[in-house]
mmCIF file with all atom_site columns, C-alpha atoms in Angstrom:
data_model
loop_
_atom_site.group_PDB
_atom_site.id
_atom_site.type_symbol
_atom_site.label_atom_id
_atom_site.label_alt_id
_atom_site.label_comp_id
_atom_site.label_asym_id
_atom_site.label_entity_id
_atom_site.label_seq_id
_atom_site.pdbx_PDB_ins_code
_atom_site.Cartn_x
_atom_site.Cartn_y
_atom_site.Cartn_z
_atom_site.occupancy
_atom_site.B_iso_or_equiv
_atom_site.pdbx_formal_charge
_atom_site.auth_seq_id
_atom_site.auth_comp_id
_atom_site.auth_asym_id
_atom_site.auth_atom_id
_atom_site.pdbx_PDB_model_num
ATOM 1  C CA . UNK A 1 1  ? 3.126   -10.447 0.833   1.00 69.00 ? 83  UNK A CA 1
ATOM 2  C CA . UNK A 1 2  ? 1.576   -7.265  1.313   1.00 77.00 ? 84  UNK A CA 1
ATOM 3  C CA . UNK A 1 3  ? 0.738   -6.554  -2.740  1.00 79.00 ? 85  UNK A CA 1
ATOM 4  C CA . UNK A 1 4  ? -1.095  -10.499 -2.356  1.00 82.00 ? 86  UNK A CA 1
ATOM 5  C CA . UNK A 1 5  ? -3.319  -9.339  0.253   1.00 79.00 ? 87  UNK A CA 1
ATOM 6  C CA . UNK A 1 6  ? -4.060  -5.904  -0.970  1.00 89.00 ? 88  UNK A CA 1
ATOM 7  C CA . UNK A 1 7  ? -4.736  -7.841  -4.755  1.00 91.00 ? 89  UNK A CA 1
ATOM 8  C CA . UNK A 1 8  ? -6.992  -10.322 -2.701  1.00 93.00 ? 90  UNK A CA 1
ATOM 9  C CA . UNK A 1 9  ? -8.959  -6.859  -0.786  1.00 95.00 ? 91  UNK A CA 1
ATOM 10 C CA . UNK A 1 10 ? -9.278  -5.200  -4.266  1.00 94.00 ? 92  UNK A CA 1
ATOM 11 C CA . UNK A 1 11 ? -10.611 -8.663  -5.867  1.00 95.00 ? 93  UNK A CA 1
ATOM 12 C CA . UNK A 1 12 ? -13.231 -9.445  -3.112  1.00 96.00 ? 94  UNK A CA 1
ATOM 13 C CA . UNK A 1 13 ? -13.952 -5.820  -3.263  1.00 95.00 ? 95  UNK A CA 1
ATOM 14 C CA . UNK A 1 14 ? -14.649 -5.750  -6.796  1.00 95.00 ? 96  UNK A CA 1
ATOM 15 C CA . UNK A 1 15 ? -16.257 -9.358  -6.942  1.00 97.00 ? 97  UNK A CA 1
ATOM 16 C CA . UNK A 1 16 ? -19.234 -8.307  -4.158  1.00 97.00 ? 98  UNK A CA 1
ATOM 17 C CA . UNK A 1 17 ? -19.265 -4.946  -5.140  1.00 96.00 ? 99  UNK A CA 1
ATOM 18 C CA . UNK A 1 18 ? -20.683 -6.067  -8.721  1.00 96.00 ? 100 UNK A CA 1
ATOM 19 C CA . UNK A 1 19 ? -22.752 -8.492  -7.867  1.00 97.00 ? 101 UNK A CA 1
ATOM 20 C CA . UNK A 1 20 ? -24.489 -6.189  -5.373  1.00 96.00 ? 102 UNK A CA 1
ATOM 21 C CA . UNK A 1 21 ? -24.743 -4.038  -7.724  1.00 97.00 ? 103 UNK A CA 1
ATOM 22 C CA . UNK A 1 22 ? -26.210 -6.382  -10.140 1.00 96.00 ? 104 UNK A CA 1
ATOM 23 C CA . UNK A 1 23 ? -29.090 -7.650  -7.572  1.00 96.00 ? 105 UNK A CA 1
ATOM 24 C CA . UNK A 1 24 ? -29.825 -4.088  -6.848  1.00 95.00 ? 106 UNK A CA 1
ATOM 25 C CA . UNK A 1 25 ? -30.318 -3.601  -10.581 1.00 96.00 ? 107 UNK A CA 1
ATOM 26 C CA . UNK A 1 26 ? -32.499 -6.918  -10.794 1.00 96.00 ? 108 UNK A CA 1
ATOM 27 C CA . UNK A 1 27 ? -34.602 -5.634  -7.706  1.00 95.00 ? 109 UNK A CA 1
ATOM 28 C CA . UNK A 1 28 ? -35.500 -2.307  -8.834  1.00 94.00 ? 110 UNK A CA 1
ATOM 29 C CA . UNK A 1 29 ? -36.139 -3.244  -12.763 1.00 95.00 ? 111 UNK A CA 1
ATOM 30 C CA . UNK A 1 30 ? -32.765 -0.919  -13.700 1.00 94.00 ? 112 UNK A CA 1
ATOM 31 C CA . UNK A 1 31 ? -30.837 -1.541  -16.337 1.00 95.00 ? 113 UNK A CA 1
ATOM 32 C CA . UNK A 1 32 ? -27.223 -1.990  -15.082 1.00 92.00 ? 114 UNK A CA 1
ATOM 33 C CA . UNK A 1 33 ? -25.118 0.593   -16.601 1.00 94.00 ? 115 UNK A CA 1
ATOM 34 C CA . UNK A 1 34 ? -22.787 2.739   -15.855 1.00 93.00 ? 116 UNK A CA 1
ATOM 35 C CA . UNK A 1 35 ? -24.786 5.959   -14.833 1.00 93.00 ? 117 UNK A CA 1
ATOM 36 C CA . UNK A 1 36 ? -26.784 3.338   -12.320 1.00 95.00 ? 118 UNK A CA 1
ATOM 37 C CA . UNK A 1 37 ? -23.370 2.411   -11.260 1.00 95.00 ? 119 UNK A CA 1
ATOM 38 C CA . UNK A 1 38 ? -22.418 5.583   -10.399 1.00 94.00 ? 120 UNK A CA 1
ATOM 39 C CA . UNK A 1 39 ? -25.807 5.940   -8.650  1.00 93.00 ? 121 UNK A CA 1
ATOM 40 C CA . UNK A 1 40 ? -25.525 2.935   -6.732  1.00 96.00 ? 122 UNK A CA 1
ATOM 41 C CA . UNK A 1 41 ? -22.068 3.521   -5.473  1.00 96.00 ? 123 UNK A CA 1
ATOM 42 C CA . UNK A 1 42 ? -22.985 7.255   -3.904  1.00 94.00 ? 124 UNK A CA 1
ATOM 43 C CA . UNK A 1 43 ? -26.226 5.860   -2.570  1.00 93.00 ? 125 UNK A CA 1
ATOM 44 C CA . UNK A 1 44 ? -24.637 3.536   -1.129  1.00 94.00 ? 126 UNK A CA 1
ATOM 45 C CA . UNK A 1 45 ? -21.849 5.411   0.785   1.00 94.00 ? 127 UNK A CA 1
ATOM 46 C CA . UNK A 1 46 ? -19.243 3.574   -1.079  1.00 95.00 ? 128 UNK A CA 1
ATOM 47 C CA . UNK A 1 47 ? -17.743 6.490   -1.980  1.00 94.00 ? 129 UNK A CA 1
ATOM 48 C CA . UNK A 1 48 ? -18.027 9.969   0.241   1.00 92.00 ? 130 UNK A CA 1
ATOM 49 C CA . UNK A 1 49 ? -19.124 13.370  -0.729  1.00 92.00 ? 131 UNK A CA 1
ATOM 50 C CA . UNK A 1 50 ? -16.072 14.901  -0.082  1.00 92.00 ? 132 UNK A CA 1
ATOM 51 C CA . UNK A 1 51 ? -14.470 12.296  -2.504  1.00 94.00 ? 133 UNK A CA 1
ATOM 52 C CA . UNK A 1 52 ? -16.737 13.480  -5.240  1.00 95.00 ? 134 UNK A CA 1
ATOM 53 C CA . UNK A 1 53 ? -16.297 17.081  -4.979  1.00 94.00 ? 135 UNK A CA 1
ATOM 54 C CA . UNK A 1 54 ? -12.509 16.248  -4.950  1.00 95.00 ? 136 UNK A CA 1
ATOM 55 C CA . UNK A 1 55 ? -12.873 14.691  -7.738  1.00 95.00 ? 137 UNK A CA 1
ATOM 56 C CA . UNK A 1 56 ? -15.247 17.593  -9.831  1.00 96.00 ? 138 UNK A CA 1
ATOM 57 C CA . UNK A 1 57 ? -13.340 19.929  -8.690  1.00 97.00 ? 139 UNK A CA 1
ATOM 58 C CA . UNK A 1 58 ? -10.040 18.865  -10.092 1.00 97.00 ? 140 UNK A CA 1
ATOM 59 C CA . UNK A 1 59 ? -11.831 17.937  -13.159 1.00 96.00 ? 141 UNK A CA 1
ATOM 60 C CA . UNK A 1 60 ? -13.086 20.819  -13.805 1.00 97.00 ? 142 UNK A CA 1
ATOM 61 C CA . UNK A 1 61 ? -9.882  22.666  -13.299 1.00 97.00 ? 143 UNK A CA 1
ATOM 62 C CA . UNK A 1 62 ? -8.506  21.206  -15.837 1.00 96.00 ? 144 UNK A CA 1
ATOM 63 C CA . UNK A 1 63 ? -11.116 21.747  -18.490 1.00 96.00 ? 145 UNK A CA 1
ATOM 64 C CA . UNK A 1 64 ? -10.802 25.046  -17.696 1.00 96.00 ? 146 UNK A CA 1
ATOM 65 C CA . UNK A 1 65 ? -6.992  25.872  -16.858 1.00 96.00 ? 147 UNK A CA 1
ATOM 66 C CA . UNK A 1 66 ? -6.083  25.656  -20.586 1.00 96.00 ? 148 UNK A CA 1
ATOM 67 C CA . UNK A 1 67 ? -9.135  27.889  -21.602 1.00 94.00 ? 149 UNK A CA 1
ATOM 68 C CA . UNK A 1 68 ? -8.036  30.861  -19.123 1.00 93.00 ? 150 UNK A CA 1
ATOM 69 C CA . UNK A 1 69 ? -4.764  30.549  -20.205 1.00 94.00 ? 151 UNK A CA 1
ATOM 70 C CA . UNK A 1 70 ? -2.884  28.469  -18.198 1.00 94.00 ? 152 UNK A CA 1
ATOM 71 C CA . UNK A 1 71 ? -3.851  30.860  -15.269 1.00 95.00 ? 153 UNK A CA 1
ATOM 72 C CA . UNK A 1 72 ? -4.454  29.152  -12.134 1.00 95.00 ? 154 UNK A CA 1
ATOM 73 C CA . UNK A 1 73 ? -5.453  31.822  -9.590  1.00 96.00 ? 155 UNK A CA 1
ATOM 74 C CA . UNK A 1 74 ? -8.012  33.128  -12.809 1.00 97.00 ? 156 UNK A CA 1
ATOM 75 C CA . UNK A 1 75 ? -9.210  29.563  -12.407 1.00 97.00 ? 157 UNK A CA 1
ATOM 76 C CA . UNK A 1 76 ? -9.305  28.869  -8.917  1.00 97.00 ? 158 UNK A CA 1
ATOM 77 C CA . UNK A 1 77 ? -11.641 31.879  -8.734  1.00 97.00 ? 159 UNK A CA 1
ATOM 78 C CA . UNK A 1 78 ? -13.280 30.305  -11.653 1.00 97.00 ? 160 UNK A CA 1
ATOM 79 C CA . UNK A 1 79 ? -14.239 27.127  -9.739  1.00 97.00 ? 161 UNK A CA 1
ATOM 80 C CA . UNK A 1 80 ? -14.995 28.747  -5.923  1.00 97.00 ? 162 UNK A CA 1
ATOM 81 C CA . UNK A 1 81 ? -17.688 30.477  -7.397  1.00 97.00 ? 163 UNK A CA 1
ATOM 82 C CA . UNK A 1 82 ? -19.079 27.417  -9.271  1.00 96.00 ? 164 UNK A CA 1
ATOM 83 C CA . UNK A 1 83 ? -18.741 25.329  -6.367  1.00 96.00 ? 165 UNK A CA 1
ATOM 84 C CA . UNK A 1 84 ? -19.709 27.914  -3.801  1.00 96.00 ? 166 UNK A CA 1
ATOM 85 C CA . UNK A 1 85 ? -16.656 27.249  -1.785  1.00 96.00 ? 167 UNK A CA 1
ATOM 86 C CA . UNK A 1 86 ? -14.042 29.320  -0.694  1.00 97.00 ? 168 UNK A CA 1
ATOM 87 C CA . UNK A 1 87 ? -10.777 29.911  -2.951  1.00 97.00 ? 169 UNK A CA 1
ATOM 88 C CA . UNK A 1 88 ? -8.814  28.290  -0.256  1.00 97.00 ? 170 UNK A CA 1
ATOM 89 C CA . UNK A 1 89 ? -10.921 24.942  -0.627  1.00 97.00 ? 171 UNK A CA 1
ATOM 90 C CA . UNK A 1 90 ? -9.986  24.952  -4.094  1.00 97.00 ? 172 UNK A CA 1
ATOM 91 C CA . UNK A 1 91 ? -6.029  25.598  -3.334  1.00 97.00 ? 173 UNK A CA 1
ATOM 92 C CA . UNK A 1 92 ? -6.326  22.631  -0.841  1.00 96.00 ? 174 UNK A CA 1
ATOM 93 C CA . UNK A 1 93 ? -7.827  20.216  -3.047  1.00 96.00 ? 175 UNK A CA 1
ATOM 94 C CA . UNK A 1 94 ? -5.685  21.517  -5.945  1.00 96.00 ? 176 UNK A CA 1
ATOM 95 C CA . UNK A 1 95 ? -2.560  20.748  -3.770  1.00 94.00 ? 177 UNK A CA 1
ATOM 96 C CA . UNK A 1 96 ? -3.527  17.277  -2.808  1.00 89.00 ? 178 UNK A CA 1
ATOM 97 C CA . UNK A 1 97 ? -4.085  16.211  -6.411  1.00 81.00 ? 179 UNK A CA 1
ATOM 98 C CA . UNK A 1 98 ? -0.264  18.155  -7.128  1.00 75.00 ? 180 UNK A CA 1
ATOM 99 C CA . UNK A 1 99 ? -1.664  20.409  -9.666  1.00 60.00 ? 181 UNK A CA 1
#
């Protein structure tokens, strides 16, 4: 019962979240891709900025974890310094993700 509803969330979700997006598009004379997409859906405040630095952040880490070796606190320094956030903020982010 629980999977049906969250299915039926996701689906509405996804059904009005395109068509805004579409209208949007059709307002402002954009072409809908994805990069407009991804514009639309931070504009927006679909998704949070906290969400997206998650989300470079572990990226990034692992573009770069292979190239330093497999060395994580080499990395971590790496990416503080690149983000201009603290080492810690890194770990944290790191640990959420299990990396």
């Amino acid at each position: 019962m629980e999977q049906e509803v969250r299915k039926q969330v996701v689906d509405v979700f996804t059904q009005k979240l395109q068509r805004n997006f579409r209208l949007y598009c059709q307002e402002q004379s954009l072409p809908s891709d994805l990069e407009q997409f991804t514009t639309y859906i931070i504009d927006h405040g679909i998704i949070d900025k906290h969400t997206i630095r998650h989300y470079a952040i572990v990226e990034v880490f692992n573009e770069l974890y292979p190239a330093n070796e497999h060395k994580k606190t080499q990395t971590v320094e790496q990416l503080a310094r690149r983000f201009n956030v603290s080492a810690r903020s890194i770990w944290n982010v790191l640990q959420k993700r299990r990396l």
